[in-house]
XYZ file of C-alpha atoms in Angstrom:
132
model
C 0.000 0.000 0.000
C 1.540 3.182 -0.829
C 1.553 6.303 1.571
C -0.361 8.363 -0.334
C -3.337 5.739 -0.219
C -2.246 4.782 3.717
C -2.561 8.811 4.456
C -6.338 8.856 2.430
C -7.552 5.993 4.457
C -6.191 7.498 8.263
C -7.123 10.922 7.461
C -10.530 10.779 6.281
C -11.977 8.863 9.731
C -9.432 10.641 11.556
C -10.894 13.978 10.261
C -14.776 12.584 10.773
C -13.845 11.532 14.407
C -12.341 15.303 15.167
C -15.729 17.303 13.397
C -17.565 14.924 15.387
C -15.913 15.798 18.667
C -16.147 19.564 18.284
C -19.601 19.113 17.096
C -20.418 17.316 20.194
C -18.269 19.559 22.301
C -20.156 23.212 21.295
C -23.595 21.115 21.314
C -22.384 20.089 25.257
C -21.239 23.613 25.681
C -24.262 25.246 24.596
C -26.367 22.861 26.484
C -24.884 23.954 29.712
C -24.569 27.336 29.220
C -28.789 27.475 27.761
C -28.965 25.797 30.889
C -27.625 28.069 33.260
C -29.020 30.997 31.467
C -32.335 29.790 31.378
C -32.154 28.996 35.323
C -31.025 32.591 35.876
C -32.538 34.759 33.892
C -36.406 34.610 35.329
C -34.750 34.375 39.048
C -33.700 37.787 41.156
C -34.306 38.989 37.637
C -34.156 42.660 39.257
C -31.960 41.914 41.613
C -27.913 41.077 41.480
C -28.435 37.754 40.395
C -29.119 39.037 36.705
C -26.200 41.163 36.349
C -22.699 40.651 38.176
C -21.321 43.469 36.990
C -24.122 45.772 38.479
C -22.236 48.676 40.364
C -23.406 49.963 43.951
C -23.452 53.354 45.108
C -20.359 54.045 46.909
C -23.022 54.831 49.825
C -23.667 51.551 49.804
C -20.583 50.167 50.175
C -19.984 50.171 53.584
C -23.926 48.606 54.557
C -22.801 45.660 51.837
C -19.685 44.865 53.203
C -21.628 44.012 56.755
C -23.673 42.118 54.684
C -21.035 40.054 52.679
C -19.389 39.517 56.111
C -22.740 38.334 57.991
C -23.233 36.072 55.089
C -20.009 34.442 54.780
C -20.421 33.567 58.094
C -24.163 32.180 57.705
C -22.699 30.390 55.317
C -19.766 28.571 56.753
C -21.613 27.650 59.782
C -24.452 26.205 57.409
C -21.317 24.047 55.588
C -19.831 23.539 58.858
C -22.919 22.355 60.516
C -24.193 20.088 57.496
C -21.362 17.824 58.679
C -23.539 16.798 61.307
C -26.757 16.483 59.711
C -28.953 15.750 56.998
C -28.807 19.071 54.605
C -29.970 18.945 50.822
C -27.029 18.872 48.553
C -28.239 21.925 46.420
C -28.940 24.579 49.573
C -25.061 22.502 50.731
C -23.726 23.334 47.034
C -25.127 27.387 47.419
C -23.620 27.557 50.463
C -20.247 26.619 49.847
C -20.474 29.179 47.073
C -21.660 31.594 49.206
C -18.600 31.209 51.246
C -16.456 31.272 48.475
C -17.900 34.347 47.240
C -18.315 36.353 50.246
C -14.806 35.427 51.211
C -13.215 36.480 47.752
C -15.166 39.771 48.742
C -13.675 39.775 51.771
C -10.364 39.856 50.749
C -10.338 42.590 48.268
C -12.057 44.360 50.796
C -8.885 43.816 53.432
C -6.871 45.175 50.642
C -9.150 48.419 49.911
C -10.324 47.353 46.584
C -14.204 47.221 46.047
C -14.788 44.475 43.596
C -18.974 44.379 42.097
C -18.737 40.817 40.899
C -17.549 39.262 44.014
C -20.166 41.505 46.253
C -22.757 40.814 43.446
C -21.899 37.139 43.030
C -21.779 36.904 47.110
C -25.197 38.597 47.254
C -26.632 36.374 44.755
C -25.426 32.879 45.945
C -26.664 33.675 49.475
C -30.125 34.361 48.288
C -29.785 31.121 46.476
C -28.734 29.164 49.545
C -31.899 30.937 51.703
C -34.218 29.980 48.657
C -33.172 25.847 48.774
């Protein structure tokens, strides 16, 4: 068999196999992010779970940052605690990313650095957590 014929046959299922895989990858990808878009977009609609990037009033900023701290703390002691007891993995899931959040907030705020998608994000995950 010559190379030319060899490199006909491999390429040709070799190519089908690699349009098939990025076919099936955007079709995943798109999937998951309809998915998440669709479970978003109708909840806190108005609210900061529409928009991370939504900016606060610098008036606001100190009222929010009691409020990322009070709910970073809600929501380790509702991980912590969970430990214990029977929780529902979705309200467990929220709060971990509550925590996350809040504490990514947290940090920037240590440093003097206001960031809107980790206050908005911390906001929104909370509300989340409350709702499961």
């Amino acid at each position: 068999m010559s190379t030319t014929k060899f490199g006909t046959l491999v390429v040709g299922p070799v190519s089908i196999l690699c349009g098939m895989a990025v076919v099936s990858c955007l079709w995943v990808d798109g999937a998951q992010s309809a998915d998440l878009s669709g479970f978003s977009s109708g909840y806190f609609r108005t609210g900061v779970c529409y928009d991370f990037n939504q900016q606060h009033p610098e008036e606001l900023h100190d009222e929010l940052s009691i409020r990322v701290r009070d709910y970073c703390s809600e929501a380790n002691n509702f991980v912590v605690s969970a430990q214990q007891r029977n929780v529902t993995q979705l309200r467990f899931d929220w709060a971990l990313e509550t925590r996350d959040w809040c504490g990514v907030a947290i940090g920037y705020m240590k440093d003097g650095v206001w960031d809107d998608e980790a206050v908005n994000r911390c906001l929104c995950f909370r509300e989340y957590m409350r709702e499961y």
